[in-house]
mmCIF file of C-alpha atoms and ligand atoms in Angstrom:
data_model
loop_
_atom_site.group_PDB
_atom_site.id
_atom_site.type_symbol
_atom_site.label_atom_id
_atom_site.label_comp_id
_atom_site.label_asym_id
_atom_site.label_seq_id
_atom_site.Cartn_x
_atom_site.Cartn_y
_atom_site.Cartn_z
ATOM 1 C CA MET A 1 52.254 -30.183 -73.225
ATOM 2 C CA LYS A 2 52.908 -26.992 -74.735
ATOM 3 C CA LYS A 3 50.663 -24.471 -73.590
ATOM 4 C CA VAL A 4 49.045 -22.127 -76.815
ATOM 5 C CA LEU A 5 46.847 -19.339 -76.640
ATOM 6 C CA LEU A 6 44.426 -19.223 -79.779
ATOM 7 C CA ILE A 7 43.160 -15.588 -80.156
ATOM 8 C CA ASN A 8 40.047 -15.117 -82.324
ATOM 9 C CA THR A 9 39.724 -11.796 -84.399
ATOM 10 C CA GLY A 10 37.195 -12.971 -87.083
ATOM 11 C CA GLY A 11 37.629 -13.649 -90.944
ATOM 12 C CA THR A 12 36.213 -15.748 -93.145
ATOM 13 C CA ILE A 13 38.098 -18.749 -91.133
ATOM 14 C CA ALA A 14 34.792 -17.591 -88.334
ATOM 15 C CA MET A 15 32.005 -17.683 -91.057
ATOM 16 C CA SER A 16 30.006 -19.769 -92.249
ATOM 17 C CA GLU A 17 28.184 -19.937 -95.908
ATOM 18 C CA ASP A 18 24.453 -19.385 -96.582
ATOM 19 C CA GLN A 19 23.763 -22.943 -98.048
ATOM 20 C CA THR A 20 20.777 -21.213 -100.062
ATOM 21 C CA THR A 21 21.979 -17.791 -101.243
ATOM 22 C CA GLY A 22 26.162 -18.362 -101.198
ATOM 23 C CA LYS A 23 26.307 -15.420 -98.838
ATOM 24 C CA VAL A 24 29.425 -15.621 -96.234
ATOM 25 C CA SER A 25 28.973 -13.751 -92.878
ATOM 26 C CA PRO A 26 29.804 -13.978 -89.515
ATOM 27 C CA SER A 27 27.415 -16.327 -87.081
ATOM 28 C CA SER A 28 26.544 -16.015 -83.460
ATOM 29 C CA GLU A 29 28.517 -18.868 -82.623
ATOM 30 C CA ASN A 30 31.808 -18.369 -84.136
ATOM 31 C CA PRO A 31 32.385 -21.752 -85.790
ATOM 32 C CA ILE A 32 36.064 -22.531 -84.514
ATOM 33 C CA HIS A 33 35.301 -23.244 -81.253
ATOM 34 C CA THR A 34 33.252 -26.110 -82.187
ATOM 35 C CA GLN A 35 36.657 -27.717 -83.627
ATOM 36 C CA SER A 36 38.979 -26.899 -80.751
ATOM 37 C CA ALA A 37 38.883 -30.483 -79.330
ATOM 38 C CA PHE A 38 40.735 -31.370 -82.736
ATOM 39 C CA PHE A 39 43.900 -29.932 -81.455
ATOM 40 C CA ASN A 40 44.188 -31.562 -77.771
ATOM 41 C CA LYS A 41 47.039 -33.889 -79.220
ATOM 42 C CA PHE A 42 49.200 -30.646 -80.598
ATOM 43 C CA ALA A 43 49.178 -28.453 -77.204
ATOM 44 C CA GLU A 44 47.219 -27.315 -74.239
ATOM 45 C CA LEU A 45 44.974 -24.804 -75.686
ATOM 46 C CA THR A 46 43.153 -21.455 -74.382
ATOM 47 C CA VAL A 47 41.043 -19.807 -76.659
ATOM 48 C CA VAL A 48 39.897 -15.908 -76.249
ATOM 49 C CA ASP A 49 37.340 -14.416 -79.042
ATOM 50 C CA LEU A 50 39.077 -10.822 -78.535
ATOM 51 C CA PHE A 51 37.176 -9.294 -81.614
ATOM 52 C CA ASN A 52 34.890 -11.006 -84.141
ATOM 53 C CA MET A 53 35.390 -8.831 -87.640
ATOM 54 C CA PRO A 54 35.703 -9.315 -90.836
ATOM 55 C CA SER A 55 39.451 -8.192 -91.767
ATOM 56 C CA PRO A 56 38.580 -4.918 -93.792
ATOM 57 C CA HIS A 57 37.216 -3.472 -90.327
ATOM 58 C CA MET A 58 40.456 -3.907 -89.210
ATOM 59 C CA THR A 59 42.326 -0.429 -87.772
ATOM 60 C CA GLU A 60 45.824 0.769 -86.331
ATOM 61 C CA GLU A 61 44.148 1.127 -82.980
ATOM 62 C CA ARG A 62 42.669 -2.643 -82.950
ATOM 63 C CA MET A 63 46.217 -3.580 -83.899
ATOM 64 C CA LEU A 64 47.739 -1.582 -80.987
ATOM 65 C CA GLU A 65 45.293 -3.409 -79.034
ATOM 66 C CA LEU A 66 45.704 -6.432 -80.333
ATOM 67 C CA SER A 67 49.906 -5.991 -79.471
ATOM 68 C CA HIS A 68 49.004 -4.941 -76.156
ATOM 69 C CA TYR A 69 47.263 -7.813 -75.481
ATOM 70 C CA VAL A 70 49.467 -10.383 -76.813
ATOM 71 C CA GLN A 71 52.306 -8.740 -74.657
ATOM 72 C CA SER A 72 50.185 -9.020 -71.364
ATOM 73 C CA ARG A 73 49.722 -12.588 -71.899
ATOM 74 C CA ALA A 74 52.650 -13.826 -73.328
ATOM 75 C CA ALA A 75 54.330 -14.805 -70.135
ATOM 76 C CA GLU A 76 51.777 -17.620 -69.580
ATOM 77 C CA PHE A 77 52.457 -19.420 -72.835
ATOM 78 C CA ASP A 78 54.546 -20.962 -75.010
ATOM 79 C CA GLY A 79 53.251 -19.999 -78.384
ATOM 80 C CA MET A 80 50.157 -17.878 -79.882
ATOM 81 C CA VAL A 81 47.978 -18.291 -82.647
ATOM 82 C CA ILE A 82 45.788 -15.509 -84.237
ATOM 83 C CA THR A 83 43.085 -16.287 -86.502
ATOM 84 C CA HIS A 84 42.211 -13.385 -88.662
ATOM 85 C CA GLY A 85 40.505 -12.441 -92.300
ATOM 86 C CA THR A 86 43.326 -12.971 -94.512
ATOM 87 C CA ASP A 87 42.459 -9.545 -96.438
ATOM 88 C CA THR A 88 44.760 -7.350 -94.030
ATOM 89 C CA LEU A 89 46.410 -10.177 -92.521
ATOM 90 C CA GLU A 90 49.499 -9.163 -93.231
ATOM 91 C CA GLU A 91 49.418 -5.814 -91.937
ATOM 92 C CA THR A 92 48.221 -7.073 -88.744
ATOM 93 C CA ALA A 93 51.075 -9.466 -88.616
ATOM 94 C CA TYR A 94 53.835 -7.246 -89.618
ATOM 95 C CA PHE A 95 52.579 -4.650 -86.862
ATOM 96 C CA LEU A 96 52.920 -7.274 -84.210
ATOM 97 C CA GLU A 97 56.387 -8.004 -85.698
ATOM 98 C CA LEU A 98 57.313 -4.302 -85.577
ATOM 99 C CA THR A 99 55.530 -4.055 -81.896
ATOM 100 C CA LEU A 100 56.241 -7.183 -80.502
ATOM 101 C CA ASP A 101 59.583 -8.637 -78.914
ATOM 102 C CA LEU A 102 58.873 -11.536 -77.453
ATOM 103 C CA PRO A 103 60.891 -15.142 -77.767
ATOM 104 C CA ILE A 104 57.683 -17.259 -78.331
ATOM 105 C CA PRO A 105 56.145 -17.645 -81.562
ATOM 106 C CA VAL A 106 53.211 -15.669 -82.513
ATOM 107 C CA VAL A 107 51.502 -16.981 -85.443
ATOM 108 C CA LEU A 108 48.471 -15.688 -87.631
ATOM 109 C CA THR A 109 46.306 -17.412 -89.842
ATOM 110 C CA GLY A 110 42.933 -17.448 -91.641
ATOM 111 C CA ALA A 111 40.801 -19.256 -93.877
ATOM 112 C CA MET A 112 40.107 -18.685 -97.382
ATOM 113 C CA ARG A 113 36.763 -20.691 -97.395
ATOM 114 C CA SER A 114 34.392 -20.523 -94.543
ATOM 115 C CA SER A 115 33.869 -23.447 -92.200
ATOM 116 C CA ASN A 116 30.955 -25.190 -93.815
ATOM 117 C CA GLU A 117 32.119 -24.688 -97.651
ATOM 118 C CA ILE A 118 33.457 -27.209 -99.720
ATOM 119 C CA GLY A 119 37.277 -28.018 -99.263
ATOM 120 C CA SER A 120 37.359 -25.475 -96.484
ATOM 121 C CA ASP A 121 40.571 -24.659 -95.303
ATOM 122 C CA GLY A 122 40.115 -22.930 -91.773
ATOM 123 C CA LEU A 123 40.840 -26.555 -89.860
ATOM 124 C CA ALA A 124 43.919 -27.608 -91.201
ATOM 125 C CA ASN A 125 45.302 -24.000 -91.408
ATOM 126 C CA LEU A 126 44.436 -24.107 -87.743
ATOM 127 C CA ARG A 127 46.040 -27.142 -86.988
ATOM 128 C CA SER A 128 49.135 -26.294 -89.023
ATOM 129 C CA SER A 129 49.575 -23.023 -86.847
ATOM 130 C CA ILE A 130 48.921 -24.680 -83.478
ATOM 131 C CA PHE A 131 51.694 -27.186 -84.531
ATOM 132 C CA VAL A 132 53.927 -24.455 -85.386
ATOM 133 C CA ALA A 133 53.112 -22.381 -82.183
ATOM 134 C CA ALA A 134 53.789 -25.438 -80.034
ATOM 135 C CA ALA A 135 57.118 -26.471 -81.705
ATOM 136 C CA ASP A 136 60.430 -25.389 -80.312
ATOM 137 C CA ALA A 137 62.305 -24.727 -83.311
ATOM 138 C CA SER A 138 59.717 -22.084 -83.738
ATOM 139 C CA GLN A 139 61.104 -20.080 -80.852
ATOM 140 C CA GLY A 140 62.782 -16.651 -81.655
ATOM 141 C CA LYS A 141 61.304 -16.826 -85.018
ATOM 142 C CA GLY A 142 58.788 -13.815 -84.388
ATOM 143 C CA VAL A 143 55.818 -13.089 -86.142
ATOM 144 C CA LEU A 144 54.972 -15.725 -88.559
ATOM 145 C CA VAL A 145 51.983 -16.403 -91.218
ATOM 146 C CA VAL A 146 51.023 -19.913 -91.681
ATOM 147 C CA MET A 147 48.665 -20.909 -94.444
ATOM 148 C CA ASN A 148 48.328 -23.953 -97.020
ATOM 149 C CA GLU A 149 51.220 -25.621 -95.007
ATOM 150 C CA GLU A 150 53.475 -22.784 -95.712
ATOM 151 C CA ILE A 151 55.207 -20.995 -92.983
ATOM 152 C CA HIS A 152 56.150 -17.132 -93.967
ATOM 153 C CA THR A 153 57.654 -14.120 -91.968
ATOM 154 C CA ALA A 154 55.361 -11.230 -91.245
ATOM 155 C CA THR A 155 57.580 -9.050 -92.511
ATOM 156 C CA TYR A 156 57.850 -10.281 -96.003
ATOM 157 C CA VAL A 157 54.326 -12.395 -96.796
ATOM 158 C CA THR A 158 51.656 -10.916 -99.150
ATOM 159 C CA LYS A 159 47.968 -11.979 -100.248
ATOM 160 C CA THR A 160 48.634 -12.950 -104.048
ATOM 161 C CA HIS A 161 45.432 -14.320 -105.285
ATOM 162 C CA THR A 162 41.636 -13.005 -104.415
ATOM 163 C CA THR A 163 40.387 -17.259 -103.884
ATOM 164 C CA ASN A 164 42.847 -19.708 -104.144
ATOM 165 C CA LEU A 165 44.168 -21.401 -101.024
ATOM 166 C CA ALA A 166 47.539 -21.148 -102.232
ATOM 167 C CA THR A 167 47.214 -17.343 -101.832
ATOM 168 C CA PHE A 168 50.067 -16.457 -99.080
ATOM 169 C CA GLN A 169 52.984 -16.152 -100.987
ATOM 170 C CA THR A 170 56.672 -14.581 -100.302
ATOM 171 C CA PRO A 171 57.920 -12.871 -103.114
ATOM 172 C CA THR A 172 61.450 -12.717 -104.155
ATOM 173 C CA PHE A 173 62.560 -14.888 -100.783
ATOM 174 C CA GLY A 174 59.743 -17.567 -100.495
ATOM 175 C CA PRO A 175 58.575 -19.323 -97.209
ATOM 176 C CA ILE A 176 61.236 -19.858 -94.379
ATOM 177 C CA GLY A 177 59.791 -23.469 -93.652
ATOM 178 C CA LEU A 178 57.053 -25.876 -93.822
ATOM 179 C CA ILE A 179 54.604 -28.111 -92.372
ATOM 180 C CA SER A 180 54.758 -31.842 -93.096
ATOM 181 C CA LYS A 181 52.675 -34.750 -91.775
ATOM 182 C CA ASN A 182 54.319 -35.028 -88.746
ATOM 183 C CA GLN A 183 57.235 -32.084 -88.565
ATOM 184 C CA VAL A 184 57.443 -28.406 -88.714
ATOM 185 C CA LEU A 185 60.514 -27.892 -90.644
ATOM 186 C CA TYR A 186 62.350 -24.167 -91.044
ATOM 187 C CA PHE A 187 64.946 -23.853 -94.067
ATOM 188 C CA GLN A 188 65.551 -19.843 -93.655
ATOM 189 C CA ASN A 189 65.570 -17.284 -91.271
ATOM 190 C CA LEU A 190 64.654 -13.372 -91.278
ATOM 191 C CA LEU A 191 67.821 -11.839 -90.530
ATOM 192 C CA ARG A 192 66.828 -8.806 -88.759
ATOM 193 C CA GLN A 193 63.938 -8.108 -86.511
ATOM 194 C CA GLU A 194 62.876 -4.813 -85.564
ATOM 195 C CA TYR A 195 60.952 -3.541 -82.037
ATOM 196 C CA TYR A 196 59.083 -0.093 -82.164
ATOM 197 C CA PRO A 197 57.503 -0.040 -78.398
ATOM 198 C CA LEU A 198 53.817 1.880 -79.265
ATOM 199 C CA THR A 199 51.480 3.490 -77.004
ATOM 200 C CA LYS A 200 49.649 5.548 -79.857
ATOM 201 C CA VAL A 201 49.007 5.254 -83.325
ATOM 202 C CA ASP A 202 47.795 9.105 -84.074
ATOM 203 C CA GLN A 203 50.973 10.221 -86.466
ATOM 204 C CA ARG A 204 49.106 9.466 -90.054
ATOM 205 C CA VAL A 205 50.770 7.772 -92.584
ATOM 206 C CA ALA A 206 49.258 7.517 -96.582
ATOM 207 C CA LEU A 207 50.255 5.190 -99.379
ATOM 208 C CA LEU A 208 50.165 5.908 -103.261
ATOM 209 C CA LYS A 209 51.136 4.184 -106.225
ATOM 210 C CA ALA A 210 52.643 5.766 -109.047
ATOM 211 C CA TYR A 211 51.504 5.212 -112.853
ATOM 212 C CA ALA A 212 52.807 6.382 -116.160
ATOM 213 C CA GLY A 213 51.292 10.284 -116.364
ATOM 214 C CA MET A 214 50.645 10.537 -113.002
ATOM 215 C CA ASP A 215 50.864 14.396 -111.814
ATOM 216 C CA GLY A 216 51.405 16.314 -108.203
ATOM 217 C CA ASP A 217 47.881 16.910 -107.141
ATOM 218 C CA ILE A 218 47.341 13.712 -105.383
ATOM 219 C CA VAL A 219 50.708 14.021 -103.704
ATOM 220 C CA GLN A 220 50.100 18.024 -102.918
ATOM 221 C CA ALA A 221 46.559 16.566 -101.219
ATOM 222 C CA ILE A 222 48.692 14.329 -98.844
ATOM 223 C CA SER A 223 50.057 17.358 -97.033
ATOM 224 C CA GLN A 224 46.427 19.313 -97.157
ATOM 225 C CA ALA A 225 45.045 16.188 -95.630
ATOM 226 C CA GLY A 226 47.313 16.220 -92.602
ATOM 227 C CA TYR A 227 49.468 13.162 -92.975
ATOM 228 C CA GLN A 228 52.389 12.906 -91.502
ATOM 229 C CA GLY A 229 54.290 10.628 -93.852
ATOM 230 C CA LEU A 230 53.861 9.356 -97.074
ATOM 231 C CA VAL A 231 55.120 6.008 -99.049
ATOM 232 C CA ILE A 232 54.991 5.681 -102.715
ATOM 233 C CA GLU A 233 55.047 2.846 -104.814
ATOM 234 C CA GLY A 234 57.214 3.808 -107.441
ATOM 235 C CA LEU A 235 57.727 2.798 -110.832
ATOM 236 C CA GLY A 236 60.497 0.141 -111.206
ATOM 237 C CA ALA A 237 63.491 0.049 -108.789
ATOM 238 C CA GLY A 238 62.202 3.154 -107.760
ATOM 239 C CA ASN A 239 61.277 6.117 -110.182
ATOM 240 C CA LEU A 240 58.465 8.567 -110.742
ATOM 241 C CA PRO A 241 57.031 10.487 -113.489
ATOM 242 C CA PRO A 242 58.516 14.093 -113.870
ATOM 243 C CA LYS A 243 54.997 15.940 -113.148
ATOM 244 C CA THR A 244 54.944 14.757 -109.393
ATOM 245 C CA LEU A 245 58.452 16.338 -108.400
ATOM 246 C CA THR A 246 57.501 19.822 -107.612
ATOM 247 C CA ALA A 247 54.915 18.328 -104.966
ATOM 248 C CA LEU A 248 57.270 16.080 -103.809
ATOM 249 C CA ASP A 249 59.657 18.606 -103.315
ATOM 250 C CA GLY A 250 57.155 20.912 -101.322
ATOM 251 C CA LEU A 251 56.190 17.395 -98.968
ATOM 252 C CA LEU A 252 60.148 17.034 -98.277
ATOM 253 C CA ALA A 253 60.392 21.069 -97.805
ATOM 254 C CA GLN A 254 57.461 20.548 -94.975
ATOM 255 C CA GLY A 255 59.983 17.739 -93.481
ATOM 256 C CA ILE A 256 57.224 15.084 -94.331
ATOM 257 C CA PRO A 257 59.249 11.656 -94.732
ATOM 258 C CA VAL A 258 58.970 10.103 -98.178
ATOM 259 C CA VAL A 259 59.453 6.608 -98.278
ATOM 260 C CA MET A 260 59.793 4.603 -101.827
ATOM 261 C CA VAL A 261 58.866 1.161 -102.109
ATOM 262 C CA SER A 262 58.294 -0.539 -105.421
ATOM 263 C CA ARG A 263 55.216 -0.946 -107.345
ATOM 264 C CA ALA A 264 56.913 -4.205 -108.988
ATOM 265 C CA PHE A 265 55.946 -7.530 -107.121
ATOM 266 C CA ASN A 266 59.958 -8.885 -106.764
ATOM 267 C CA GLY A 267 62.944 -7.347 -105.832
ATOM 268 C CA VAL A 268 64.131 -4.382 -104.154
ATOM 269 C CA THR A 269 64.329 -0.273 -104.790
ATOM 270 C CA GLU A 270 67.974 1.104 -105.805
ATOM 271 C CA ASP A 271 68.841 4.463 -106.577
ATOM 272 C CA VAL A 272 69.998 3.408 -110.209
ATOM 273 C CA TYR A 273 68.694 6.347 -112.818
ATOM 274 C CA ASP A 274 69.803 9.498 -112.926
ATOM 275 C CA TYR A 275 67.178 11.255 -115.260
ATOM 276 C CA VAL A 276 64.518 13.560 -114.027
ATOM 277 C CA GLY A 277 62.609 11.368 -111.917
ATOM 278 C CA GLY A 278 64.921 8.920 -111.588
ATOM 279 C CA GLY A 279 66.103 7.272 -108.286
ATOM 280 C CA LYS A 280 69.426 9.076 -107.978
ATOM 281 C CA GLN A 281 67.740 12.412 -108.176
ATOM 282 C CA LEU A 282 64.897 11.224 -105.881
ATOM 283 C CA ARG A 283 67.206 9.932 -103.106
ATOM 284 C CA GLN A 284 69.728 13.233 -103.424
ATOM 285 C CA ALA A 285 66.346 15.025 -102.940
ATOM 286 C CA GLY A 286 65.747 13.221 -99.576
ATOM 287 C CA VAL A 287 63.531 10.506 -100.661
ATOM 288 C CA ILE A 288 64.020 7.298 -98.514
ATOM 289 C CA PHE A 289 64.837 4.020 -100.319
ATOM 290 C CA ALA A 290 63.202 1.017 -98.468
ATOM 291 C CA GLN A 291 64.561 -2.341 -99.089
ATOM 292 C CA GLY A 292 62.444 -5.038 -100.364
ATOM 293 C CA LEU A 293 59.149 -4.091 -98.001
ATOM 294 C CA SER A 294 55.429 -3.833 -99.861
ATOM 295 C CA GLY A 295 53.830 -0.660 -99.520
ATOM 296 C CA VAL A 296 51.501 -1.227 -97.099
ATOM 297 C CA LYS A 297 54.276 -3.080 -94.717
ATOM 298 C CA ALA A 298 56.411 0.360 -95.958
ATOM 299 C CA ARG A 299 53.408 2.672 -94.156
ATOM 300 C CA LEU A 300 52.668 0.549 -90.991
ATOM 301 C CA LYS A 301 56.947 0.792 -90.260
ATOM 302 C CA LEU A 302 56.959 4.385 -91.323
ATOM 303 C CA MET A 303 53.970 4.797 -88.976
ATOM 304 C CA ALA A 304 55.836 3.242 -86.063
ATOM 305 C CA LEU A 305 58.951 4.933 -86.354
ATOM 306 C CA LEU A 306 56.910 8.089 -86.169
ATOM 307 C CA ASN A 307 54.832 7.228 -83.153
ATOM 308 C CA THR A 308 57.514 5.356 -81.452
ATOM 309 C CA ASP A 309 58.640 6.592 -78.237
ATOM 310 C CA ALA A 310 61.910 5.117 -78.361
ATOM 311 C CA PRO A 311 64.521 7.182 -80.486
ATOM 312 C CA VAL A 312 65.053 6.534 -84.266
ATOM 313 C CA ASN A 313 66.608 7.919 -87.240
ATOM 314 C CA ILE A 314 64.005 7.046 -89.991
ATOM 315 C CA GLN A 315 66.150 7.181 -92.561
ATOM 316 C CA GLU A 316 68.809 5.086 -90.790
ATOM 317 C CA ALA A 317 66.049 2.461 -89.936
ATOM 318 C CA PHE A 318 64.878 1.898 -93.578
ATOM 319 C CA HIS A 319 68.518 1.137 -94.488
ATOM 320 C CA LEU A 320 69.018 -1.946 -91.975
HETATM 321 N N1 LIG B 401 37.218 -10.607 -96.322
HETATM 322 C C1 LIG B 401 37.904 -11.218 -95.859
HETATM 323 C C2 LIG B 401 38.788 -10.937 -94.274
HETATM 324 O O1 LIG B 401 39.422 -10.670 -94.645
HETATM 325 C C3 LIG B 401 38.235 -12.527 -96.269
HETATM 326 C C4 LIG B 401 39.110 -13.712 -95.398
HETATM 327 O O2 LIG B 401 39.112 -13.728 -94.331
HETATM 328 O O3 LIG B 401 39.859 -14.453 -95.881
HETATM 329 O O4 LIG B 401 37.779 -10.923 -93.000
#
């Protein structure tokens, strides 16, 4: 039987609803513990509580600690499942994808409804995730997110709905696999996997979203606040309002890398337009265009590139 390590970090999957007030919060006993016997037929399960926190409390330091913990236990197991709050699950998943280089699958999952709510999805998501982590077909697939009987890559998945159980989706590309009653089925592959070993996360990267009429004040504030990198969710294919440009040039002149993604939900950025603030001129000025990553993912990637000891060229790393 396959050996799977279940690492709990908290989130709604580990919470309960107060039946009188309706408040959802962590309980002293993680409800997952009372459920782990359900999964014995899928794998020999070892359970570890690493953290017990809502995922808005997740930090880059905690992500690094989790990554190192996964690395330290990987040789003992055929697969791993990490339970996590859904709010920042996609960020932790991608951080692990960037910082681990393991043959075994690492699967992140969570729940949209706490353990004692009607229609709670935690148990079903946990079952699917253990099933995926123990499947031969999952070897070499990197870090995966399993929710609502779908398998997504950590690189492209995102939370799309505040409460719906089908919240996790992969814009543009779709999920790479699904879990049926009895099978784990893959029908797509992630073409590129990256690895940036990290021992620290002290180089900071900010994320801004562009909007009509935006000016340069907030862009200028980035260097004043001491950030070492900036990701901008730009307009359309990768354009910016003209009033941001002087401040942007100032950042580039200081050697602060600026990465462009799109605030649009689907598609990739490209330097198409040749007007003031258009993508052609931004690229000429030195802005790096990221292909297909969301703002939060590009922020983590730039942070990994700035913090890694491995030799990297930031421009080339975003053009993979
Ligand atoms: N706010 C919760 C969290 O991310 C939401 C969830 O887990 O679904 O911790």
